[in-house]
Short mmCIF file of C-alpha atoms in Angstrom, two decimals:
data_model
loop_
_atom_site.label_atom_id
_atom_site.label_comp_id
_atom_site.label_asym_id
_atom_site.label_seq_id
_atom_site.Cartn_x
_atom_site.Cartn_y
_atom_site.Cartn_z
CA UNK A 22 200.99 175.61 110.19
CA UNK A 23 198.64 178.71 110.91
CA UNK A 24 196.69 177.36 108.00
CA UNK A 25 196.57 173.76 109.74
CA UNK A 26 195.42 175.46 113.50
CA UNK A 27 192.57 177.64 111.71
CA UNK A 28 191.11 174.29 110.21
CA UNK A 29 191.95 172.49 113.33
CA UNK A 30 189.59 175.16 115.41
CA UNK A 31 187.35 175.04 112.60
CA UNK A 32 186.80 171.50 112.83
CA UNK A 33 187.19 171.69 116.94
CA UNK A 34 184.26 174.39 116.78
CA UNK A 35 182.06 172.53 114.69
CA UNK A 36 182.41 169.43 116.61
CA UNK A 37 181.45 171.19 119.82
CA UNK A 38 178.70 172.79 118.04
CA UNK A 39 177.48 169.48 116.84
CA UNK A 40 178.00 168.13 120.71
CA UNK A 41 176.32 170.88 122.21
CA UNK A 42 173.23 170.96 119.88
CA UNK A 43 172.51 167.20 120.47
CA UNK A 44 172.92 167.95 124.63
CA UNK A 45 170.37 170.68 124.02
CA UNK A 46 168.36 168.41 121.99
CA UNK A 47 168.34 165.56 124.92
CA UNK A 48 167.87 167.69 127.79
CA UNK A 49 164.80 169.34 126.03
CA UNK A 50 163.65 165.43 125.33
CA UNK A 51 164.17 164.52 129.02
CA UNK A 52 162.45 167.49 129.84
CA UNK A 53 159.28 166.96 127.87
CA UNK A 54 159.64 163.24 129.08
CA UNK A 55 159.54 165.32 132.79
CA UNK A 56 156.61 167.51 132.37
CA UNK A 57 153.97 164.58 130.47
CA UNK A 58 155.04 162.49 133.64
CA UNK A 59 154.20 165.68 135.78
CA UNK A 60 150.91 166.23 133.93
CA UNK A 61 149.30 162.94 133.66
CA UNK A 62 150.36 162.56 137.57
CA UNK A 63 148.31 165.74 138.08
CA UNK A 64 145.55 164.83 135.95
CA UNK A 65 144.81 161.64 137.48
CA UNK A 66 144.44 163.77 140.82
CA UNK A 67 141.87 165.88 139.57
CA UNK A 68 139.83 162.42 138.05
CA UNK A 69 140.73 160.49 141.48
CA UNK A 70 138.76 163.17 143.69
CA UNK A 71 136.04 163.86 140.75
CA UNK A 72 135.38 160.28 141.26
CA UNK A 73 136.13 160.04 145.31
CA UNK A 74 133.27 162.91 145.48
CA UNK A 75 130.73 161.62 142.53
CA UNK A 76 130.98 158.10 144.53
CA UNK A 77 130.63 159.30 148.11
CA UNK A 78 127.10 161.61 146.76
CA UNK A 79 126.37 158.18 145.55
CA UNK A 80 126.74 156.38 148.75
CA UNK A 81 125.03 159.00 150.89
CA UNK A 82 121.39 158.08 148.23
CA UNK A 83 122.25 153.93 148.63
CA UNK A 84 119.76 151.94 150.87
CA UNK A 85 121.30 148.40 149.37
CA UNK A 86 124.23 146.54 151.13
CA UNK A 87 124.98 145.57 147.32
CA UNK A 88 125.94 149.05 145.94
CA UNK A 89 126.85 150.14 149.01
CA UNK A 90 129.60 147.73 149.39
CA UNK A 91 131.22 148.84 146.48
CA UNK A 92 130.79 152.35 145.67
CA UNK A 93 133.12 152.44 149.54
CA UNK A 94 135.01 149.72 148.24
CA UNK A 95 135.73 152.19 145.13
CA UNK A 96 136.48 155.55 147.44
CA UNK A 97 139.10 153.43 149.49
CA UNK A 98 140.42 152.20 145.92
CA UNK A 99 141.12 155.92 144.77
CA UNK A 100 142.07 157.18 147.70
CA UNK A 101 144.94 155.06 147.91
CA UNK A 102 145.62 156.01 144.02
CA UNK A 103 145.23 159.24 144.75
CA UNK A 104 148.25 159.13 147.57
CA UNK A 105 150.19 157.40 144.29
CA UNK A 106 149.49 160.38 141.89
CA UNK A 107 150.55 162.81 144.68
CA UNK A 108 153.61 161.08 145.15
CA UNK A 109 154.54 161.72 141.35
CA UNK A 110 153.95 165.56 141.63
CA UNK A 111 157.27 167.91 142.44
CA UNK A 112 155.85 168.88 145.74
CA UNK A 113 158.51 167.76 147.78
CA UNK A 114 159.48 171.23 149.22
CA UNK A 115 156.30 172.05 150.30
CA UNK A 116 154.22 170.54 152.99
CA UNK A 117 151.50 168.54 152.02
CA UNK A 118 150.72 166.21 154.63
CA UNK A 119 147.50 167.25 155.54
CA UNK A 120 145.86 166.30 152.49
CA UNK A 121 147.69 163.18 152.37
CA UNK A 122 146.48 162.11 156.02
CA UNK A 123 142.79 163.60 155.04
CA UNK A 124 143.02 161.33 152.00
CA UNK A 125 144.55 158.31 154.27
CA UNK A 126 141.48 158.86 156.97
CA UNK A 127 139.05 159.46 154.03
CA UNK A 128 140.47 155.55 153.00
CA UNK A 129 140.86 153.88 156.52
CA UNK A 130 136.72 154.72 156.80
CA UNK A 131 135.47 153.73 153.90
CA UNK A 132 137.28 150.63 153.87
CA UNK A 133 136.45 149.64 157.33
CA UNK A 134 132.83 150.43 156.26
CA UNK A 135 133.12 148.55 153.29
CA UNK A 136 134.21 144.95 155.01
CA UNK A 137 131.91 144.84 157.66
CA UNK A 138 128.54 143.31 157.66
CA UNK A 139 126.05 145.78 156.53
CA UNK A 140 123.37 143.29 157.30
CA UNK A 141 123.83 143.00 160.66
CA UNK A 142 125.39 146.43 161.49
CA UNK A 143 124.43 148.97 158.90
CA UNK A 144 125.93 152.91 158.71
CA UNK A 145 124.88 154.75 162.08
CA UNK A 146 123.69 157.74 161.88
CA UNK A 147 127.52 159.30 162.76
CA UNK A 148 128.46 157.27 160.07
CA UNK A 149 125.97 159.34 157.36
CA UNK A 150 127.32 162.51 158.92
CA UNK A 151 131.17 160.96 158.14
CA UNK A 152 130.34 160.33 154.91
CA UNK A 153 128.35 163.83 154.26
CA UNK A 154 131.36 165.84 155.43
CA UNK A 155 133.59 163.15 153.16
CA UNK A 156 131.20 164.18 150.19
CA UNK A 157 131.01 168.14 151.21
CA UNK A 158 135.07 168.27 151.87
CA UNK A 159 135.74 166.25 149.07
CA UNK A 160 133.60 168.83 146.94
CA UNK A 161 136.49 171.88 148.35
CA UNK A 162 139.42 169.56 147.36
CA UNK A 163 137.22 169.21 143.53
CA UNK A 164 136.82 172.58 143.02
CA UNK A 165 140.21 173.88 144.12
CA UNK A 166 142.09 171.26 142.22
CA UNK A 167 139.87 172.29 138.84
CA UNK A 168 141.03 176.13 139.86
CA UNK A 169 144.94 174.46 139.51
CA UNK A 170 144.14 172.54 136.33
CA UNK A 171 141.92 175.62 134.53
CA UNK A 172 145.36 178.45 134.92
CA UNK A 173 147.61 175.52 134.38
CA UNK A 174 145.76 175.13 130.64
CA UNK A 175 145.58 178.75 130.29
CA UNK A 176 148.19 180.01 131.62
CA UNK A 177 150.21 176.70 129.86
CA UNK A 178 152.15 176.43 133.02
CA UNK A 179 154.91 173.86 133.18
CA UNK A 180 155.20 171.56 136.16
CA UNK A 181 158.79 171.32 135.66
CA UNK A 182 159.53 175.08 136.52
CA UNK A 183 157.76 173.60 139.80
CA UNK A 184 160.51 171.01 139.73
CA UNK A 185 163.63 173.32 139.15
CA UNK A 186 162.45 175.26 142.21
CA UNK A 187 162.14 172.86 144.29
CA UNK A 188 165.88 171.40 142.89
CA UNK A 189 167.10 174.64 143.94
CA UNK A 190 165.64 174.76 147.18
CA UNK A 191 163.72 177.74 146.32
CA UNK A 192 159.86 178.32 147.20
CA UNK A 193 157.95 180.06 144.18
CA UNK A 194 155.28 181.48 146.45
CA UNK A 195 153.79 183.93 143.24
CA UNK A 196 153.93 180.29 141.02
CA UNK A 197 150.17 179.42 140.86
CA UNK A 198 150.57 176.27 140.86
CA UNK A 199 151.75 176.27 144.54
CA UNK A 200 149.46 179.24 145.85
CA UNK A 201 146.80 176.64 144.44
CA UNK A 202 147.75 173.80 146.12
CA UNK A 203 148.77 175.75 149.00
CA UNK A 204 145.20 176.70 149.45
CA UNK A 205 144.23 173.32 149.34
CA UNK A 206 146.48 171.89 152.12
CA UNK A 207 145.20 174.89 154.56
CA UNK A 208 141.60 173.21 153.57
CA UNK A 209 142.45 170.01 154.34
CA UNK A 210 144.44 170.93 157.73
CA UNK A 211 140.95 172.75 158.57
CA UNK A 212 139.39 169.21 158.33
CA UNK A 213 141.68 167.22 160.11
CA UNK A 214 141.43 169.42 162.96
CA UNK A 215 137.99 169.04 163.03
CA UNK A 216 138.78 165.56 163.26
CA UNK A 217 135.92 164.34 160.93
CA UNK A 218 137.58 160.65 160.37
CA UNK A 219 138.31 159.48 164.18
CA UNK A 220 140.26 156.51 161.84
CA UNK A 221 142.09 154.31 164.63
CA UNK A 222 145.78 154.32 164.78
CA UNK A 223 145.83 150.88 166.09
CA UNK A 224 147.81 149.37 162.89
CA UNK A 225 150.05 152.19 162.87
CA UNK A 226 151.77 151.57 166.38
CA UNK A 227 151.52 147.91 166.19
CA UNK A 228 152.96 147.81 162.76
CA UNK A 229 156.29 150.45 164.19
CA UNK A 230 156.59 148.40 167.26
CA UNK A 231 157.01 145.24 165.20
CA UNK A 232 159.84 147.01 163.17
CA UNK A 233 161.27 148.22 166.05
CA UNK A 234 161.77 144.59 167.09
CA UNK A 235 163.86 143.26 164.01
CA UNK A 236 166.79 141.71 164.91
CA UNK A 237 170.39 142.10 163.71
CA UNK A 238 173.48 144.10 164.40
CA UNK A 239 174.15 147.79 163.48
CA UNK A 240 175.20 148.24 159.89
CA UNK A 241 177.33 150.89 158.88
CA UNK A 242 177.12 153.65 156.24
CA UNK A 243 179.77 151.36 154.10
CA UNK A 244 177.68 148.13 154.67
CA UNK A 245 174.37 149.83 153.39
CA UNK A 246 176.30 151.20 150.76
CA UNK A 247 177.33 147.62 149.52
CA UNK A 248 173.99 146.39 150.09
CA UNK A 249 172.66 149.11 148.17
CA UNK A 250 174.71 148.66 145.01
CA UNK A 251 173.95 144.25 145.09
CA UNK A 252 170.00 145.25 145.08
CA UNK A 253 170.34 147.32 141.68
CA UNK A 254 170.96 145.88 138.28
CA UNK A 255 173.16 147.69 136.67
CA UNK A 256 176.96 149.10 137.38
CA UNK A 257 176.01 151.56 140.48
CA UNK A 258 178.32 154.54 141.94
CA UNK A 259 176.80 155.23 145.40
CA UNK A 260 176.70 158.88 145.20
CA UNK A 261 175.62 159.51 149.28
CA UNK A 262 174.24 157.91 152.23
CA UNK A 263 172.44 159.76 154.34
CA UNK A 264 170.59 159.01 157.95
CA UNK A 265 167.42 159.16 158.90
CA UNK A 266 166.51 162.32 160.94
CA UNK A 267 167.01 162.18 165.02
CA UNK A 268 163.77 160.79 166.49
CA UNK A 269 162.67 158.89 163.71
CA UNK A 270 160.82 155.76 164.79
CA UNK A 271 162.77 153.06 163.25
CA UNK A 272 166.46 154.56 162.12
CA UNK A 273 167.64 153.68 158.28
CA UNK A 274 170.10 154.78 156.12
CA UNK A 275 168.90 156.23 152.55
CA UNK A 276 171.32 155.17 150.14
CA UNK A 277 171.29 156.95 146.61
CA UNK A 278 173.39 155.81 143.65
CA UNK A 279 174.15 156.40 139.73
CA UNK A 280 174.57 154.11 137.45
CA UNK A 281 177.29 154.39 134.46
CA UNK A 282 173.97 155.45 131.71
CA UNK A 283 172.88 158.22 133.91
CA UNK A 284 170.06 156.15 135.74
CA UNK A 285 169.08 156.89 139.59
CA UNK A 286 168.08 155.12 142.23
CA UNK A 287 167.81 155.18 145.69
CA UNK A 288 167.10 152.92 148.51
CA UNK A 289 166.27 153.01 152.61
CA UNK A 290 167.65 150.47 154.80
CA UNK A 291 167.14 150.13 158.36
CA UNK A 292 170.03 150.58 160.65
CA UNK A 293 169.74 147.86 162.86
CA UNK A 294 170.02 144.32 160.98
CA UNK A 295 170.13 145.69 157.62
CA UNK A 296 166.79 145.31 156.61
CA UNK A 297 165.66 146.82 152.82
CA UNK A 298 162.59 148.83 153.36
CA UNK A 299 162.21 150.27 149.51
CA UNK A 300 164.04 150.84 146.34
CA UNK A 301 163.34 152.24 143.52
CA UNK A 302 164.96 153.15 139.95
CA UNK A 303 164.29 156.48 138.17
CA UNK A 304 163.93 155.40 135.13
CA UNK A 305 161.01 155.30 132.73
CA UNK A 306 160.78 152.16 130.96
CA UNK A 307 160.73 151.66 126.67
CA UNK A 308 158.44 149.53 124.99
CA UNK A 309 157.38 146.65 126.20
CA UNK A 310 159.48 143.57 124.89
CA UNK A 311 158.75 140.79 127.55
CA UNK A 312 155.18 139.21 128.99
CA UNK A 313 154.26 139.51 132.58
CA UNK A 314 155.04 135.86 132.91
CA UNK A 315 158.38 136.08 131.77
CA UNK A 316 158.38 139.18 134.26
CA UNK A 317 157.23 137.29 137.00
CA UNK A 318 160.35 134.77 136.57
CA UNK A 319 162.80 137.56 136.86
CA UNK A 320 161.00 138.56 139.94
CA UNK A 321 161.49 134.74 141.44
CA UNK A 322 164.63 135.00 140.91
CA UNK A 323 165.28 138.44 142.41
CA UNK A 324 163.66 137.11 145.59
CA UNK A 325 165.58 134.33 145.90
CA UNK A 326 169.17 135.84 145.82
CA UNK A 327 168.29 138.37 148.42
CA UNK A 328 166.48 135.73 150.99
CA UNK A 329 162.75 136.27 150.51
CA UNK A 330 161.98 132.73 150.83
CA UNK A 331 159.11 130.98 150.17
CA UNK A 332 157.23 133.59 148.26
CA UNK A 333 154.05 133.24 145.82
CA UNK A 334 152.68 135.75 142.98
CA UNK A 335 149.31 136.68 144.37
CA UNK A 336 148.96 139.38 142.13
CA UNK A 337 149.98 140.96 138.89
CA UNK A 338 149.28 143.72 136.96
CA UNK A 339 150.72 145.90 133.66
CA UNK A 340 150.58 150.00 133.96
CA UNK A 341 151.99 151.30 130.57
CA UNK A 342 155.50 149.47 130.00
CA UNK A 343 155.76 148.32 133.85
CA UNK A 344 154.85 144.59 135.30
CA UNK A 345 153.66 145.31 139.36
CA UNK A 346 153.49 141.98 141.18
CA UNK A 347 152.95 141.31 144.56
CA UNK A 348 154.38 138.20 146.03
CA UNK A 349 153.25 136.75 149.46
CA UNK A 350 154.44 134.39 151.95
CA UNK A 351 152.99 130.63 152.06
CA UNK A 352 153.54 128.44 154.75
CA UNK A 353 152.70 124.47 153.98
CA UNK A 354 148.89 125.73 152.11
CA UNK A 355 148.28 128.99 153.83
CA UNK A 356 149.19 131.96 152.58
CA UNK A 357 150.29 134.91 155.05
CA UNK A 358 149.14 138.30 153.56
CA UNK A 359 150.59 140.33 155.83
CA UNK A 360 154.34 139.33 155.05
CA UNK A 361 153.43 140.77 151.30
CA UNK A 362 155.68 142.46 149.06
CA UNK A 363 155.28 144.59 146.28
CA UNK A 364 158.07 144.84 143.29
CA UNK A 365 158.29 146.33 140.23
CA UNK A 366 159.29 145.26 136.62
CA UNK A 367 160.51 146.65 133.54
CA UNK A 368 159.12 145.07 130.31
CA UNK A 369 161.82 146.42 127.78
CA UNK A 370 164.86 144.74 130.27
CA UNK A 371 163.06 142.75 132.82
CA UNK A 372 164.98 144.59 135.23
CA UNK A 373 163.55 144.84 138.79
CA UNK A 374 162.81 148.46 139.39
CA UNK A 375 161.19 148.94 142.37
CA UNK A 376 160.52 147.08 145.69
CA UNK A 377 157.98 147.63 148.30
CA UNK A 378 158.93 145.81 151.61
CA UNK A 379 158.02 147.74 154.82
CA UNK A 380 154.94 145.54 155.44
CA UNK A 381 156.38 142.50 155.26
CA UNK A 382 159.15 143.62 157.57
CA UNK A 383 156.85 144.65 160.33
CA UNK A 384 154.59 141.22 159.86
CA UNK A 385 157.08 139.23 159.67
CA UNK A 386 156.66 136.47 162.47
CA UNK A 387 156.55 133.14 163.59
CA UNK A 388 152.61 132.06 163.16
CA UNK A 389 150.73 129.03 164.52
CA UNK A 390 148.82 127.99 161.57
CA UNK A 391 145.46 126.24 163.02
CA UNK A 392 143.45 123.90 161.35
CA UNK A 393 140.09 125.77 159.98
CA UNK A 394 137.06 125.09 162.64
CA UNK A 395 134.90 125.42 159.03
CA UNK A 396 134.98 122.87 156.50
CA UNK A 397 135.30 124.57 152.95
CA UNK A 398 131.94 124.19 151.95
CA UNK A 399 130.73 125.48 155.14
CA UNK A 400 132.34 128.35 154.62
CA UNK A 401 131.55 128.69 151.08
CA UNK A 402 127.65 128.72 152.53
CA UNK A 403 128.25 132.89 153.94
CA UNK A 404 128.78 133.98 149.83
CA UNK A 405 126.43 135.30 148.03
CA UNK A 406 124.06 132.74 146.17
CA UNK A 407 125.02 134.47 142.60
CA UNK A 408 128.77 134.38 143.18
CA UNK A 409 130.64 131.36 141.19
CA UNK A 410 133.50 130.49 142.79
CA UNK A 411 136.53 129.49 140.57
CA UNK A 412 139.19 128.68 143.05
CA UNK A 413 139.86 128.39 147.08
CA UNK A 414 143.02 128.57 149.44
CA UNK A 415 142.97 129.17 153.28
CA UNK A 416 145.03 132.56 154.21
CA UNK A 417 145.41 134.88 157.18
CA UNK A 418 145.05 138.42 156.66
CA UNK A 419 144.58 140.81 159.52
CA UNK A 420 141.88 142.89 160.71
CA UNK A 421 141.71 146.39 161.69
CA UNK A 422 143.09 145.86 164.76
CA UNK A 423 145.53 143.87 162.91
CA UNK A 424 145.07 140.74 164.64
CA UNK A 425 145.68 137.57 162.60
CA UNK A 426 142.47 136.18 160.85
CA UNK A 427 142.30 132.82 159.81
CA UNK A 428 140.28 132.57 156.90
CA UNK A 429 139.10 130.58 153.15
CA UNK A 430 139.96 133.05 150.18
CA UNK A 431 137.14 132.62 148.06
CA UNK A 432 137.83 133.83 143.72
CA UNK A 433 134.44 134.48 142.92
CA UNK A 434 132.24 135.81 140.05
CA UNK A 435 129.34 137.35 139.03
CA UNK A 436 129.11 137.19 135.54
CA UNK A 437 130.09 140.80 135.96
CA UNK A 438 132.53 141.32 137.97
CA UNK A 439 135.40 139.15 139.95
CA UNK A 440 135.75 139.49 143.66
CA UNK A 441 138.24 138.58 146.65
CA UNK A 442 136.24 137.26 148.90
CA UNK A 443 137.92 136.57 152.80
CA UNK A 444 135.55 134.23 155.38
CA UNK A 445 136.70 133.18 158.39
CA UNK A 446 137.11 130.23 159.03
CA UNK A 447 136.69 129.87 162.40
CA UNK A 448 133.08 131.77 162.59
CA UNK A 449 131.86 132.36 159.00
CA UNK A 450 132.13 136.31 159.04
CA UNK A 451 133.16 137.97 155.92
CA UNK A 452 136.46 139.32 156.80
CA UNK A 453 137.14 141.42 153.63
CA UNK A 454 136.11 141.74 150.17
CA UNK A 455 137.52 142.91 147.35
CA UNK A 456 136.47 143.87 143.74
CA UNK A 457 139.12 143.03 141.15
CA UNK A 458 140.20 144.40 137.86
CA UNK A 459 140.26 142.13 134.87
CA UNK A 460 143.95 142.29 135.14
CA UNK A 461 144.00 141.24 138.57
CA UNK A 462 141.69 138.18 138.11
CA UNK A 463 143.75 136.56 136.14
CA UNK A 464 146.54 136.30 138.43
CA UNK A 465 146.29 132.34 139.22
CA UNK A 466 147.98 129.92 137.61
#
């Protein structure tokens, strides 16, 4: 018997030796997994603002409305991927708003500049100074980002210490990594008091006050919960369910839940009515195994169970191993921009991993769709003579004081390039224009 217990431990000892090696083994996978996630994130920053900066010094030397057009058309572009690669960093415990809403201004401007008729109303002369102090602050932002990235590589700093702080609630205020970035956010709260971008807020409180005016009863925490767990595809454990904070402008319920593998995900829902905002999975996908198109069904499908009704692909793209589609409303032959949402694919599972919906909740709205005052060809007259146009659907999108735009969407090419191209089709002015990746042109079918 003592002979048979000494084995038995034995055998009990190995086993949790073998066990405990293999955890070791995975969290040190997941780990590495963490930290290329946190560096490419971080690296993209640094090439987002090289670029914002080499483009803007660009702008500032441009006397054409043809480069012009673009090179903005490009700053607003990585601005708005620059907000994306922040939002992958583990910054959450520290503030870092003001470098956000510099970035968001920095955006708002050059896009506004971008869609307007250069022709007729070219860059005042407050508009060079915007774009100089753009250029000059940008420059800061550079150089203090390269200072992060240089003691990061020599110091081979790990963004997932950065992480584990901010897990534990802790603030690492000798990590230099957050004294860096701490400098910059002081930088970029200098500029926005200075108030350089006077970017209107316009969309902002029309957009709130339109989700403010969803209808529906109050939900409870049990009935988000529920809700929660049907939007996710796999066996989910809601694991909390928290409330907004007191005073926030439209009140939701943040619902976070586990699923039986380990995966996360999380998802906001608005109190009143019920309405899902976002969700998204923590999970990073395998190799790819399915085509966008096949992708693309999956989405359909997800749409249609949860009531998104009459929706179109207007867009699709592949980053890495993940399908991103956007899917708009259409009415009869018009399609609504506005009510657009954004989801996200898997291409290993086709599992939906991520949806985008707060814009379409706070368009959404009963529109009286108006015959065009412009016949197509009429319309097609305000392009540019070397554009070839390769398809044509009417469309509203908004404006920048978000006011519903009637217009012909115009898929046009260069030779070059492909472009979105938005004219009104009441009056003939170019609404919007937009420059599209190779990717993106290919969307139609």
């Amino acid at each position: 018997m003592r002979t048979f217990i000494t084995v038995a431990l034995a055998v009990l000892l190995a086993v949790t030796a073998v066990w405990g090696y293999r955890q070791h083994q995975e969290k040190e996978r997941l780990a590495i997994e963490a930290e290329n996630g946190y560096q490419q994130a971080f690296h993209e920053l640094v090439y987002q603002v090289d670029v914002i900066h080499d483009r803007t010094g660009e702008a500032l030397a441009m006397n054409s409305k043809d480069n012009l057009t673009p090179a903005l058309t490009d700053v607003w572009r990585l601005t708005s991927e620059a907000h994306n690669a922040i939002s992958r960093l583990p910054l959450g415990f520290m503030p870092f708003s003001k470098t956000e809403e510099f970035l968001g201004k920095s955006g708002d401007f050059t896009y506004n500049t971008a869609v307007r008729d250069l022709d007729t109303q070219p860059l005042t002369d407050k508009e060079y100074e915007q774009l100089e102090s753009l250029y000059k602050q940008s420059a800061d932002i550079q150089n203090d980002l390269r200072a992060v990235q240089m003691n990061v590589l020599d110091k081979n700093l790990r963004w997932t210490d950065v992480a584990h702080a901010a897990a534990d609630g802790d603030e690492p205020r000798d990590n230099t990594v957050i004294d860096g970035f701490n400098t910059i956010e002081k930088k970029a709260s200098e500029f926005s008091e200075s108030d350089t971008f006077r970017a209107t807020q316009i969309e902002k409180s029309v957009s709130d006050d339109a989700l403010k005016k969803l209808e529906g009863p109050m939900i409870t925490e049990k009935e988000a919960a529920q809700q929660a767990k049907d939007y996710f595809q796999f066996d989910a454990e809601v694991t909390s369910v928290d409330s907004s904070l007191k005073g926030a402008s439209v009140p939701f319920y943040h619902v976070s839940v586990t699923g039986q593998d380990g995966e996360e995900a999380s998802m906001d829902i608005t109190k009143k009515g019920g309405y899902p905002l976002t969700f998204t999975v923590n999970r990073t996908p395998g190799k790819s195994r399915i085509s966008l198109h096949t992708a693309s069904q999956k989405v359909e499908d997800f749409l249609a169970k949860h009531g998104f009704e009459g929706m179109v692909m207007t867009n699709s793209a592949q980053y890495d191993h993940t399908g991103v589609f956007t899917y708009t409303k259409k009415v009869k032959d018009t399609l609504i921009y506005p009510e657009s949402v954004t989801i996200k694919v898997a291409l290993d599972t086709g599992a939906v991993t991520g949806l985008e919906a707060q814009n379409y909740w706070k368009n959404k709205k009963e529109r009286n769709i108006k015959e065009p005052a412009l016949s197509e060809e009429e319309a097609k007259k305000e392009l540019h003579p070397k554009l070839t146009v390769m398809e044509t659907k009417k469309a509203i999108v908004t404006n920048e004081e978000m006011k519903d735009k009637m217009c012909y969407e115009f898929l046009a090419e260069n030779g070059t390039a492909s472009y979105r191209i938005f004219i009104n089709a009441e009056n003939g002015k170019e609404e919007r224009i937009e420059k599209l990746s190779e990717a993106e042109a290919a969307y139609r079918q």
